Structure formats: structure tokens, C-alpha cells
PDB file of C-alpha atoms in Angstrom:
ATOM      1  CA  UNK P 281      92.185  94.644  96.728  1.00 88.00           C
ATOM      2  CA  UNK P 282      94.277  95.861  99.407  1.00 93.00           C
ATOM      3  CA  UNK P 283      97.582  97.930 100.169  1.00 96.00           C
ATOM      4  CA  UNK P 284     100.250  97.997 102.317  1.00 96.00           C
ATOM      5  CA  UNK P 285     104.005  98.760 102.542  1.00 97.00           C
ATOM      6  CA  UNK P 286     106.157  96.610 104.500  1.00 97.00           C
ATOM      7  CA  UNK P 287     108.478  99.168 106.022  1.00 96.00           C
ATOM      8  CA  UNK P 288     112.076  97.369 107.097  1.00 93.00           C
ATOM      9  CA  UNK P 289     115.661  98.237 108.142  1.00 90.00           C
ATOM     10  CA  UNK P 290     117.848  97.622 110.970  1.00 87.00           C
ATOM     11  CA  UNK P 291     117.380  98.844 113.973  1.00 85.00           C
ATOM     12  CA  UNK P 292     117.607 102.933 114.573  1.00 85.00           C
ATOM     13  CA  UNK P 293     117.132 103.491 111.052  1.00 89.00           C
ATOM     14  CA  UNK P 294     113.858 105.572 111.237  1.00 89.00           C
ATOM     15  CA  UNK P 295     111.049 102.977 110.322  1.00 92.00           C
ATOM     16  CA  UNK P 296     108.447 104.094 112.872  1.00 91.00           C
ATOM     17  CA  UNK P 297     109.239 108.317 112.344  1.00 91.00           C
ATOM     18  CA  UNK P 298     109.071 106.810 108.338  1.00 95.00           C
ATOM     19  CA  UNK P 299     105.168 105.410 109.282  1.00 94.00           C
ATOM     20  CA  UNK P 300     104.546 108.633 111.272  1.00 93.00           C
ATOM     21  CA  UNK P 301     105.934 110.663 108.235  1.00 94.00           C
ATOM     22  CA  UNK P 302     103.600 108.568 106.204  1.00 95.00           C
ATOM     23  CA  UNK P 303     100.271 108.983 108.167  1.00 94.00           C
ATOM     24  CA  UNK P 304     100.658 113.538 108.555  1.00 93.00           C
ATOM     25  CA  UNK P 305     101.482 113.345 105.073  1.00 94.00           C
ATOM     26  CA  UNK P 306      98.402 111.201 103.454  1.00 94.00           C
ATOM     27  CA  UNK P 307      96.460 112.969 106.232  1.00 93.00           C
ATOM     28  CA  UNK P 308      97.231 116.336 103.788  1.00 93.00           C
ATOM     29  CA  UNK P 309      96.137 114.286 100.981  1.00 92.00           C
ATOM     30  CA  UNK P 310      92.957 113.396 102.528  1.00 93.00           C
ATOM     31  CA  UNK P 311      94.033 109.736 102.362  1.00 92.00           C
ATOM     32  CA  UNK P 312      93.917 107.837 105.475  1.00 90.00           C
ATOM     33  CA  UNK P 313      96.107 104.906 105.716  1.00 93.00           C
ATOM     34  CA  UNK P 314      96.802 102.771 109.123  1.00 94.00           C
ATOM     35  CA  UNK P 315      99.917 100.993 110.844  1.00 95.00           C
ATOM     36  CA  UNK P 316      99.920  98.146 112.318  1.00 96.00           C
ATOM     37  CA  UNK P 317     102.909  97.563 114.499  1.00 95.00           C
ATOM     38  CA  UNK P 318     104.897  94.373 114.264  1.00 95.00           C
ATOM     39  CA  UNK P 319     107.616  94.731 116.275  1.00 94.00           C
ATOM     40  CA  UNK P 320     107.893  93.446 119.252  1.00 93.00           C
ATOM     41  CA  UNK P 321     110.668  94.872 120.929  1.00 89.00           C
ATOM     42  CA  UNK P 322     108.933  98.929 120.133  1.00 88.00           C
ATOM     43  CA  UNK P 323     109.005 100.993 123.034  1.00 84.00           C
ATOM     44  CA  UNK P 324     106.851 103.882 121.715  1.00 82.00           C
ATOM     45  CA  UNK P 325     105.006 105.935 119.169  1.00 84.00           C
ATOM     46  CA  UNK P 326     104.308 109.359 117.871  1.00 83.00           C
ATOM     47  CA  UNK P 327     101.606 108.031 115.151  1.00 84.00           C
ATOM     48  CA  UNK P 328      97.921 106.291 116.229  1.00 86.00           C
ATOM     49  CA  UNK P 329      98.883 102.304 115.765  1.00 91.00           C
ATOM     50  CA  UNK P 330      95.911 100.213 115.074  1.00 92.00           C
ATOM     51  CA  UNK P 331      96.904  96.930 116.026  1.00 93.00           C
ATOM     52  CA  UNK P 332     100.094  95.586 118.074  1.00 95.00           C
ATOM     53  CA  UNK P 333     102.407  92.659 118.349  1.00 95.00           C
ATOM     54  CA  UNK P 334     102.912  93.413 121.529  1.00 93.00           C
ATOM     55  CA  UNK P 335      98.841  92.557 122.750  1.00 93.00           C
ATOM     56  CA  UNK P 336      99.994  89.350 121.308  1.00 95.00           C
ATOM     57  CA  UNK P 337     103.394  88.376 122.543  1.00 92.00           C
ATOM     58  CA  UNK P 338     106.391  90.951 123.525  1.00 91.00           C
ATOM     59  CA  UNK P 339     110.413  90.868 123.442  1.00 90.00           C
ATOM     60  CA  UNK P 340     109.829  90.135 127.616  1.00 90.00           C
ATOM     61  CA  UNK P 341     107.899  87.674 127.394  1.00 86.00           C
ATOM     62  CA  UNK P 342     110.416  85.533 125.672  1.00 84.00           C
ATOM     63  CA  UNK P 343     113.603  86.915 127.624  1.00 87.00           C
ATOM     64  CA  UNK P 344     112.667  86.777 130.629  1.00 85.00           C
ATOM     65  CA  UNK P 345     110.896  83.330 130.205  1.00 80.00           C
ATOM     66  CA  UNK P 346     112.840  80.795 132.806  1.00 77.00           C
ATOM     67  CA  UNK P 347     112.596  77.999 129.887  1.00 79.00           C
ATOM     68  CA  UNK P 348     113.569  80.258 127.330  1.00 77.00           C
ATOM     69  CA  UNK P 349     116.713  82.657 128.501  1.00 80.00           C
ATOM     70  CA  UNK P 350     116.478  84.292 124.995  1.00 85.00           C
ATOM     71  CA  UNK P 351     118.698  87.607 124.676  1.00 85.00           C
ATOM     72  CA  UNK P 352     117.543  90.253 122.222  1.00 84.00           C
ATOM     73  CA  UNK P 353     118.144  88.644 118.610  1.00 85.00           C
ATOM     74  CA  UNK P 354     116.592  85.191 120.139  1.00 88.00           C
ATOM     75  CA  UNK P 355     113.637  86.709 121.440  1.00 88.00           C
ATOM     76  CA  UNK P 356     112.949  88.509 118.440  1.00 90.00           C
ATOM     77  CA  UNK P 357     113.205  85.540 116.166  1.00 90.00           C
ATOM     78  CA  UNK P 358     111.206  83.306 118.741  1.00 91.00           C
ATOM     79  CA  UNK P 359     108.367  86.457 118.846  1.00 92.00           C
ATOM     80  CA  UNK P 360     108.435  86.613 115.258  1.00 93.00           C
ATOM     81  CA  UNK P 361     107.721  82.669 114.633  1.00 93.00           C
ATOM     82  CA  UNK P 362     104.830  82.932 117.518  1.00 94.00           C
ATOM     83  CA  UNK P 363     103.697  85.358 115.334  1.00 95.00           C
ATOM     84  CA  UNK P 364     103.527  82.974 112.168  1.00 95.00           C
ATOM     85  CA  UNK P 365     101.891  80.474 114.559  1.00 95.00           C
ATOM     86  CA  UNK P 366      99.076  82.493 115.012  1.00 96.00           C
ATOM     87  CA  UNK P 367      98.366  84.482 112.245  1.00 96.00           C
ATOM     88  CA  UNK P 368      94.898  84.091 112.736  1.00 96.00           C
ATOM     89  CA  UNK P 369      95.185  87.062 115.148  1.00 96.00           C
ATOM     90  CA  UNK P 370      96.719  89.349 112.333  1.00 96.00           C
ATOM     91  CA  UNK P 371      93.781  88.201 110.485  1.00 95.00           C
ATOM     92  CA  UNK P 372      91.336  89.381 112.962  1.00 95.00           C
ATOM     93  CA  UNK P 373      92.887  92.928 113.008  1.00 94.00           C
ATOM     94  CA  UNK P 374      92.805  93.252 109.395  1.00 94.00           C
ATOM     95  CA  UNK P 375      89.363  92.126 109.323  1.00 91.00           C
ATOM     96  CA  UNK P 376      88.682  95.376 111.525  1.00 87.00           C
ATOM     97  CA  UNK P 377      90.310  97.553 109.236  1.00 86.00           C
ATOM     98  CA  UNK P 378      87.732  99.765 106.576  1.00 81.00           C
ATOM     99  CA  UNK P 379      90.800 101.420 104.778  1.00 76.00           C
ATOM    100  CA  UNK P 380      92.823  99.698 102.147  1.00 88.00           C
ATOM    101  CA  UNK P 381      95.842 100.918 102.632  1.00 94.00           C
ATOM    102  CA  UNK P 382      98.022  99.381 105.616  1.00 96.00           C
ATOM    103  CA  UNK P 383     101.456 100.671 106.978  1.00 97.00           C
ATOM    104  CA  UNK P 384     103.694  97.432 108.743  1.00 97.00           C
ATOM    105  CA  UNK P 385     105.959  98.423 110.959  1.00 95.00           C
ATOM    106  CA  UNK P 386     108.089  95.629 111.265  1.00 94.00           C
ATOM    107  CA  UNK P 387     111.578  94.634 113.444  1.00 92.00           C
ATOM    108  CA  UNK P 388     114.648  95.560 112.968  1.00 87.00           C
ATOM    109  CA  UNK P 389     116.760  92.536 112.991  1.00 85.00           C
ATOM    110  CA  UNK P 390     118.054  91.999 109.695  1.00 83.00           C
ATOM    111  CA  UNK P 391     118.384  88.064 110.243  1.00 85.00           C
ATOM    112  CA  UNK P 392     114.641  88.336 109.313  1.00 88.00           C
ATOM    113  CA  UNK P 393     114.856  89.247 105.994  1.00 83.00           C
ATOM    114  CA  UNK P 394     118.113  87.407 105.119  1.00 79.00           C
ATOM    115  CA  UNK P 395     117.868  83.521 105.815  1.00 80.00           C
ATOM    116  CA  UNK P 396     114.604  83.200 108.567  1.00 86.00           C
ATOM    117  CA  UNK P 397     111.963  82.186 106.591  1.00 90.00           C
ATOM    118  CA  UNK P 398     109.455  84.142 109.329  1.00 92.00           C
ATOM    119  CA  UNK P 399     109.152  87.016 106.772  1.00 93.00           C
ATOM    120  CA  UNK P 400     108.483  85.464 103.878  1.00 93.00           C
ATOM    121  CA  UNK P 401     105.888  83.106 105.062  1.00 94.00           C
ATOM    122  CA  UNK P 402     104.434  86.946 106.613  1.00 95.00           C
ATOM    123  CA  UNK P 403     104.322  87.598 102.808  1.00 96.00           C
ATOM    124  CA  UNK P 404     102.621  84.937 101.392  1.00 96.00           C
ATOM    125  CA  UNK P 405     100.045  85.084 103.898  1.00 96.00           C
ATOM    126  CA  UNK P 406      99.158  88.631 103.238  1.00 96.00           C
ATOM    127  CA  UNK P 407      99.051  88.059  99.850  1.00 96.00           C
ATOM    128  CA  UNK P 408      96.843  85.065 100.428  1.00 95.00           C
ATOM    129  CA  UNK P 409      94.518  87.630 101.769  1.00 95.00           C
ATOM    130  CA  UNK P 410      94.416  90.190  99.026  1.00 94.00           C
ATOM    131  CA  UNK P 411      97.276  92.585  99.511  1.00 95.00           C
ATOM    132  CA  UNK P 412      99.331  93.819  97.482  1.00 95.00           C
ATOM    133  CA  UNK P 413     103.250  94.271  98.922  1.00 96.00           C
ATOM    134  CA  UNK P 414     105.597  96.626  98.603  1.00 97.00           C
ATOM    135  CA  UNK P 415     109.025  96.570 100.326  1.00 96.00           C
ATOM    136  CA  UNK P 416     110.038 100.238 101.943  1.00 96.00           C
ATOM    137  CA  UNK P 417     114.030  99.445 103.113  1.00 94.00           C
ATOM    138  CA  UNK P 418     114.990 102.496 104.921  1.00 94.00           C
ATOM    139  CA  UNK P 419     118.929 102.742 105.778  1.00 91.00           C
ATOM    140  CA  UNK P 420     119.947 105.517 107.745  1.00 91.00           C
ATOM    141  CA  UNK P 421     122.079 108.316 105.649  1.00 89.00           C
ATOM    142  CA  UNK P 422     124.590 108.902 108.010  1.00 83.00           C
ATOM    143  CA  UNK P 423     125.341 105.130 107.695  1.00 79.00           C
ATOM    144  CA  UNK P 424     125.828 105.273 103.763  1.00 79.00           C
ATOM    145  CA  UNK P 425     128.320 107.782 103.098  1.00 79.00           C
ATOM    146  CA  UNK P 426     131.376 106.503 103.363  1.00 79.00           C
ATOM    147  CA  UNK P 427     131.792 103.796 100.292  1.00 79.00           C
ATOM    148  CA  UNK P 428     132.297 100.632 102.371  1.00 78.00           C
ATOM    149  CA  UNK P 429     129.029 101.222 104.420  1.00 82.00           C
ATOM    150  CA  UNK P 430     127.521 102.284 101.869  1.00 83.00           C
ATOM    151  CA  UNK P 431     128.395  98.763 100.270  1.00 82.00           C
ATOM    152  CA  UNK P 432     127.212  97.027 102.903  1.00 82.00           C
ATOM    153  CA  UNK P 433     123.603  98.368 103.082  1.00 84.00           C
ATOM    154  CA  UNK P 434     123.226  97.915  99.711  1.00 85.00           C
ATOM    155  CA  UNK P 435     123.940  94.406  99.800  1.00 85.00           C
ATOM    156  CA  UNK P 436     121.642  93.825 103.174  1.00 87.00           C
ATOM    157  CA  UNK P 437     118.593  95.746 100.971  1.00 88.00           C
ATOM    158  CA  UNK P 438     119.322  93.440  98.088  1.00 88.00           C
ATOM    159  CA  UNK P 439     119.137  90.371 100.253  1.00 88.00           C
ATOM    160  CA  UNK P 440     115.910  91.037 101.622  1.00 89.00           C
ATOM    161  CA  UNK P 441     114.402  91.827  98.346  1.00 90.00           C
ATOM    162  CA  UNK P 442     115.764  89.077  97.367  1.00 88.00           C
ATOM    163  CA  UNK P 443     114.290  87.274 100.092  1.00 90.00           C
ATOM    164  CA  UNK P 444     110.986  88.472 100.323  1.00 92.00           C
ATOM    165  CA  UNK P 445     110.072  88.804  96.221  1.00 92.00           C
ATOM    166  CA  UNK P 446     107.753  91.788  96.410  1.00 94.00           C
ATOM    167  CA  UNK P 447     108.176  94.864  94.579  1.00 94.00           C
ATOM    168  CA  UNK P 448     110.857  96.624  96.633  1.00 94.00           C
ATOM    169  CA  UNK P 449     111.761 100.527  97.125  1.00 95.00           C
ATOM    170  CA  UNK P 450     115.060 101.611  99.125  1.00 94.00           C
ATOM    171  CA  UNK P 451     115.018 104.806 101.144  1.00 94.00           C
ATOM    172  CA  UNK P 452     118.076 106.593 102.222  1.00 93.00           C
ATOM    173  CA  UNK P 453     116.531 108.372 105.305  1.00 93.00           C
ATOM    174  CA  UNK P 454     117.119 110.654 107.387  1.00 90.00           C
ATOM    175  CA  UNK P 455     118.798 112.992 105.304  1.00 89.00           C
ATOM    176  CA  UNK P 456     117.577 116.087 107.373  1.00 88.00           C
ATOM    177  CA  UNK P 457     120.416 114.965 109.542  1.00 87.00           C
ATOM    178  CA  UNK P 458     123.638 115.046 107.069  1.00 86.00           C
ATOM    179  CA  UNK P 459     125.961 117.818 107.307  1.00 84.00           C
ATOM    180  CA  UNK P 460     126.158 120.411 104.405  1.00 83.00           C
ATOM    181  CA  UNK P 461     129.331 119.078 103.137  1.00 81.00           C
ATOM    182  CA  UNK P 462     127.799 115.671 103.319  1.00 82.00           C
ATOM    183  CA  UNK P 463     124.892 116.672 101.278  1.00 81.00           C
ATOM    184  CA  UNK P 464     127.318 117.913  98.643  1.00 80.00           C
ATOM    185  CA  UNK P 465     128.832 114.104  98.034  1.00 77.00           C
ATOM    186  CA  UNK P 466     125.449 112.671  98.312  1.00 81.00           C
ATOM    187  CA  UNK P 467     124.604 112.484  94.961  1.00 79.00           C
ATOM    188  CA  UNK P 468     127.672 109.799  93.898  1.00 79.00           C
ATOM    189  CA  UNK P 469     125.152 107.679  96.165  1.00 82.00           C
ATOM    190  CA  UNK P 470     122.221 107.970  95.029  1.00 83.00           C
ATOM    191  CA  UNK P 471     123.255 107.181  91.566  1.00 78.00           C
ATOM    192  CA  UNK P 472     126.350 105.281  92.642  1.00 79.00           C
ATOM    193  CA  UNK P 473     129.434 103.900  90.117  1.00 78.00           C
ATOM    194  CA  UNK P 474     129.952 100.624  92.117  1.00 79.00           C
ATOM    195  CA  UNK P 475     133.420 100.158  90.357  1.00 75.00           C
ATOM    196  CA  UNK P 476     134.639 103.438  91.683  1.00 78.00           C
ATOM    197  CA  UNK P 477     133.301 103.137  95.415  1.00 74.00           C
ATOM    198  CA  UNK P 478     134.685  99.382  95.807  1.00 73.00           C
ATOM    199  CA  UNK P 479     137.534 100.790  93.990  1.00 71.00           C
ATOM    200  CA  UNK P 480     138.194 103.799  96.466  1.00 68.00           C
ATOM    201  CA  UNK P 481     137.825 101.936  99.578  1.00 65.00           C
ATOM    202  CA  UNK P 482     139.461  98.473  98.689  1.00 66.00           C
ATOM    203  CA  UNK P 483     143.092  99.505  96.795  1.00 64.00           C
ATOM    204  CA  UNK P 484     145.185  97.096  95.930  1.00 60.00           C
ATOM    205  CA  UNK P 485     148.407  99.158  98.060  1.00 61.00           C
ATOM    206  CA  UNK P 486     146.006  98.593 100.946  1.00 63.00           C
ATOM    207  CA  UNK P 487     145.009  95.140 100.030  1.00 61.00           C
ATOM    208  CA  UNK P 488     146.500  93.806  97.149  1.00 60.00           C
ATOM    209  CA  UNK P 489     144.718  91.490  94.584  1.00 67.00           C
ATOM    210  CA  UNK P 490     142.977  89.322  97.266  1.00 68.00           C
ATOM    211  CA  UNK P 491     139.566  91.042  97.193  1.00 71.00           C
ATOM    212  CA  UNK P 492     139.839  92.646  93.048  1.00 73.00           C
ATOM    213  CA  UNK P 493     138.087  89.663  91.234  1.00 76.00           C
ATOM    214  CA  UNK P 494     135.575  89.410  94.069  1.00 76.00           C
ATOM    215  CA  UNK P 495     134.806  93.533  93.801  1.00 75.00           C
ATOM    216  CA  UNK P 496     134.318  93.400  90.265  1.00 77.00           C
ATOM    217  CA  UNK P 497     132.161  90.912  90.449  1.00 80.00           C
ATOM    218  CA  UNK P 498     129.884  92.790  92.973  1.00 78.00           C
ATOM    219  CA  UNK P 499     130.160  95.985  91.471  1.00 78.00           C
ATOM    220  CA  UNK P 500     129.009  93.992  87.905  1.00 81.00           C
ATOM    221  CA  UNK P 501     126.277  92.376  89.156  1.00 78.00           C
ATOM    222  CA  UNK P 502     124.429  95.472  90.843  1.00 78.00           C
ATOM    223  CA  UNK P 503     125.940  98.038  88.294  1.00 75.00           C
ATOM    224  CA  UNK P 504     124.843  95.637  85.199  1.00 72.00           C
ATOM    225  CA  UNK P 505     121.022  94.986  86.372  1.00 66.00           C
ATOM    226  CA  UNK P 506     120.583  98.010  87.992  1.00 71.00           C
ATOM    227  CA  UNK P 507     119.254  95.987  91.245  1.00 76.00           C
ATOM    228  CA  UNK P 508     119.798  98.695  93.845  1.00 83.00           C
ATOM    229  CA  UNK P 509     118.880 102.247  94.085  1.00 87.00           C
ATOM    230  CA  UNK P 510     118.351 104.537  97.105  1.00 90.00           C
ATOM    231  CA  UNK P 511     115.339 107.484  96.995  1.00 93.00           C
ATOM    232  CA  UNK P 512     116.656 109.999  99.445  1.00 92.00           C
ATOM    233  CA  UNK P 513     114.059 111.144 102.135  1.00 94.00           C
ATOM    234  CA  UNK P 514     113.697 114.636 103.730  1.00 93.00           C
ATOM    235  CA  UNK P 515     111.104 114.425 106.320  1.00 91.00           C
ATOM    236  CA  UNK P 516     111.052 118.372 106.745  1.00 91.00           C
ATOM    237  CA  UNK P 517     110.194 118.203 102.744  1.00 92.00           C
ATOM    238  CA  UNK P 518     107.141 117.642 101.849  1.00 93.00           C
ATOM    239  CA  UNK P 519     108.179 116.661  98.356  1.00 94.00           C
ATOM    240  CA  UNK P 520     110.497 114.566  99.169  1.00 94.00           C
ATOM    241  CA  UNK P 521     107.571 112.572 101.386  1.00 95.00           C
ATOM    242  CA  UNK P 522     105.568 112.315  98.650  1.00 95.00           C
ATOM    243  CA  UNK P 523     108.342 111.595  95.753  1.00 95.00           C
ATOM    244  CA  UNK P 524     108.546 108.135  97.690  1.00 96.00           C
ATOM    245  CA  UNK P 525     105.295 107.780  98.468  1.00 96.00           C
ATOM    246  CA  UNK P 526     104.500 107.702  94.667  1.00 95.00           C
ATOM    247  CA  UNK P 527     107.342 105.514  93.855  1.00 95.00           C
ATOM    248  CA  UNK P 528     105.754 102.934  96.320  1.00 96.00           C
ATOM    249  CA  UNK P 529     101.760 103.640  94.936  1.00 96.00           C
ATOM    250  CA  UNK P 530     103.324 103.055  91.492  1.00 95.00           C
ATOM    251  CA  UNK P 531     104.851  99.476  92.763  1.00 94.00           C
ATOM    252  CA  UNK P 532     101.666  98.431  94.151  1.00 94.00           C
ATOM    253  CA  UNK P 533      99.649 100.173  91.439  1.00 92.00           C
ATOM    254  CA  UNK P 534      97.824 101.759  94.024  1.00 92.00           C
ATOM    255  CA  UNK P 535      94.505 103.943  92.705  1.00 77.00           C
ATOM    256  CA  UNK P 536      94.681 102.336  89.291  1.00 72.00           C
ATOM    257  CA  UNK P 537      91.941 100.217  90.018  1.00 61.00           C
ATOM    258  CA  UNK P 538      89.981 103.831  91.259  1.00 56.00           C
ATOM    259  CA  UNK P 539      90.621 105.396  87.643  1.00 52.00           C
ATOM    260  CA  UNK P 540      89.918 102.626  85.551  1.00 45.00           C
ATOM    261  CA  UNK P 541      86.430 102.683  87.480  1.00 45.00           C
ATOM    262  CA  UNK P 542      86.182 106.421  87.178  1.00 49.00           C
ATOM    263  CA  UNK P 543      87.397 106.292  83.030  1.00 49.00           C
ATOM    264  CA  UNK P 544      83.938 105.487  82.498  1.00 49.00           C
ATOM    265  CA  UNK P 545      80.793 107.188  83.833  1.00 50.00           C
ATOM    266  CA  UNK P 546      78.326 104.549  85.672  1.00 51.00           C
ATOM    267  CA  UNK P 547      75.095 106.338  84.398  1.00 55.00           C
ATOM    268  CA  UNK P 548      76.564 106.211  81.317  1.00 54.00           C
ATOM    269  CA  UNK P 549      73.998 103.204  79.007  1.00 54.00           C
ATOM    270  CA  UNK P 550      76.380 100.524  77.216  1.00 54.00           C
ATOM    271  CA  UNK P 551      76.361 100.908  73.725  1.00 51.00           C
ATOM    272  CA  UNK P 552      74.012  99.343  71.732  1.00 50.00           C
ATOM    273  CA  UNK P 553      75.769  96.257  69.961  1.00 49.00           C
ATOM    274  CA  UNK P 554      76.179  96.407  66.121  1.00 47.00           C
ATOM    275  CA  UNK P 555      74.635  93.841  63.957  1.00 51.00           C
ATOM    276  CA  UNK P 556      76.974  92.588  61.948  1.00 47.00           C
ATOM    277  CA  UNK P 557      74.728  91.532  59.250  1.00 50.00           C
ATOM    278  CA  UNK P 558      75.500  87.921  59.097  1.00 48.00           C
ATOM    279  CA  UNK P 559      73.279  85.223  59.806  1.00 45.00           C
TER     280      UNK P 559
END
């Protein structure tokens, strides 16, 4: 069995300093764990990447492609379906891989994980080949605390696990970042009252009755089912690295496997069977 986290968001959200984050930390707890960087469009990296999309195809190749003319979002998309054309060369890289425990750094355009099926099919595949998935949907902190933003991205991170029907974790990252006053009013986000927020930022003296029935709805169905919670994430604390990093292990059940195997001890002889005296 193998491991990996598929680490999303949009773009400038901190997925790759999330990977790097990932790697010094499980480096302390002499566990080694390796990314492998799907997005085409990176520029650069402050963490050792063991495979890249970009040996395969990059954003250039489509843009500036005279048949093509793909902008950003086009190129991306058109990268990102090469990709599921020839998976074989993921394969090959995973093949190289000894550890079972595999970081994906993928793109940033959310059109990916909302109605392109290039993600999903990314999904199945892995799991075709033994891996077990877990989600990491990192939304930048300064983006989620003002109650219509904050809205937003939770809607976006409920889409794509929606989407992609893995065992999902959201990350409110960055946090390092906030101000100390908006530290203090973090916490009405983290464990949010839907009702409230929609409440707050769509009044009916500021718009009347047209959006109420559609608000309540929202707020119900998140509030209700208790879809959509954010972990905050301090990369300058070490605990906070490693609260998420167990919330993911747990989602994956990584290491149960290891204790099960370690519950009993190999030298130990299997008990004799009883007779149980019938013929």
C-alpha cells in the first residue's frame, strides 16, 4: 500500500511552501516522504522534487504553440489532459520511488477540480495503482476573513471534494501572515456559524429578500452535515505542522498497517490449536 496527499488550491495559496513545510517537518520525524510536481506552469522550488510535469510537457509548450494560441487557463487544461494521455510516464516515476509516502503538487486552476474531469480520472488511476488519497485544500488566510470570501472558498473546497471523492482535509494557510487583530476573529472561522456570516454580509437593507431563501439554504446544508471545516496552519509552528499532518495520516490510515504488523511479535510460535473434542 501506498500514500500520498494531493495538495490543491488556487493559485498563490501556498501549496508548494505547504510540500516544503511537509518534507523539513517528516525529515524531524525521521520519515521521508517525496513530491512529485504536477504543475506545469511552477517556476521554482525550495524542496528536492522527484519527478516533474514539466520533463513531460510545460505551460510554453502549449502557449506558445502556433496551432494552439492557448493563454494561461487553456494551456493548463490542455497540459493537464496530455498528462492523462500519458500516464504511463507518471507510472514510470512512481515505479522509481522506494518510499510510500508521495507529496502531489498539483495546479492551481480551480476549473480542475470543479467540472474537468482531468483530476478525477488522476484519481482513479492512482488508486488503480495502490494509493491511498487524501485531499490537502489549502486557501490562503488572508483570503478567508472577511465572511463573503470566506463563503466562497468554502464552497470552491466543497466542490472539489465533491469532485474528486477522496478523503478530504481543508487548510487555512498561511496564518503566520494575519495581523494580530485578525488572529483575534479567527476563531468564528474555523468553527464558523454559516447563518451568521451569510447573515452579516448579505442584509436584507442591503439586499432585500432576493438572496434570504438561497442563504439559508447554503448555510443549512454545510452547517447541518458538517461538510466543511478549515485546520489552521502555522508554518513557524511546529505543532501546528504536525496537527495537520496527523489529521491527513488518520484519513489515509497511514502506519496502521505498520502497528497491526508490530501488535504481534514475528518470532513469536502460533498457538497450538485446541481440540475440541469432537469427532
Amino acid at each position: 500500500m501506498r500514500y500520498g496527499q494531493l495538495v490543491m488550491g488556487p493559485a498563490g495559496c501556498g501549496k508548494s511552501t505547504y510540500c516544503s513545510n511537509m518534507v523539513k517537518h517528516c525529515e524531524v520525524l525521521k520519515r521521508t516522504v517525496q513530491v512529485i510536481n504536477l504543475d506545469p506552469a511552477a517556476e521554482h522550488f525550495d524542496y528536492p522534487v522527484f519527478a516533474d510535469i514539466r520533463e513531460l510537457i510545460h505551460i510554453d509548450d502549449a502557449m506558445e504553440d502556433d496551432a494552439l494560441h492557448f493563454g494561461p487557463n487553456g494551456g493548463l487544461i490542455f497540459c493537464m489532459e496530455y498528462l492523462m494521455q500519458n500516464l504511463d510516464w507518471l507510472e514510470e516515476q512512481l515505479d522509481e520511488i522506494e518510499d510510500d509516502y508521495i507529496l502531489f503538487d498539483l495546479p492551481g486552476q480551480i476549473e480542475l477540480y470543479t467540472h474537468i474531469p482531468a483530476m478525477r480520472q488522476l484519481v482513479e488511476r492512482l488508486q488503480q495503482w495502490n494509493f491511498r488519497l487524501c485531499g490537502v485544500f489549502l486557501l490562503d488566510a488572508q483570503f478567508l476573513i472577511e465572511p463573503s470570501k470566506f463563503v466562497s472558498g468554502m464552497m470552491t473546497a466543497l466542490s472539489a471534494m465533491v469532485s474528486l471523492e477522496v478523503p478530504h482535509v481543508n487548510v487555512m494557510s498561511k496564518l503566520d501572515l494575519l495581523s494580530k487583530k485578525d488572529k483575534k476573529g479567527l476563531e468564528r472561522y474555523l468553527d464558523p456559524d454559516l447563518h451568521s456570516l451569510l447573515g452579516e454580509e448579505f442584509d436584507d437593507a442591503k439586499f432585500g429578500h432576493r438572496f434570504k431563501a438561497l442563504n439559508h439554504a447554503l448555510a443549512s446544508m454545510v452547517d447541518d452535515y458538517g461538510l466543511v471545516r478549515f485546520l489552521p496552519l502555522d508554518p513557524t509552528d511546529e505543532d501546528s505542522v504536525n496537527d495537520v499532518l496527523a489529521q491527513v495520516d488518520t484519513a489515509i490510515q497511514y502506519g496502521e498497517d505498520m502497528e497491526h504488523r508490530e501488535q504481534r511479535d514475528p518470532e513469536e510460535p502460533d498457538e497450538p490449536e485446541m481440540d475440541s473434542g469432537i469427532d
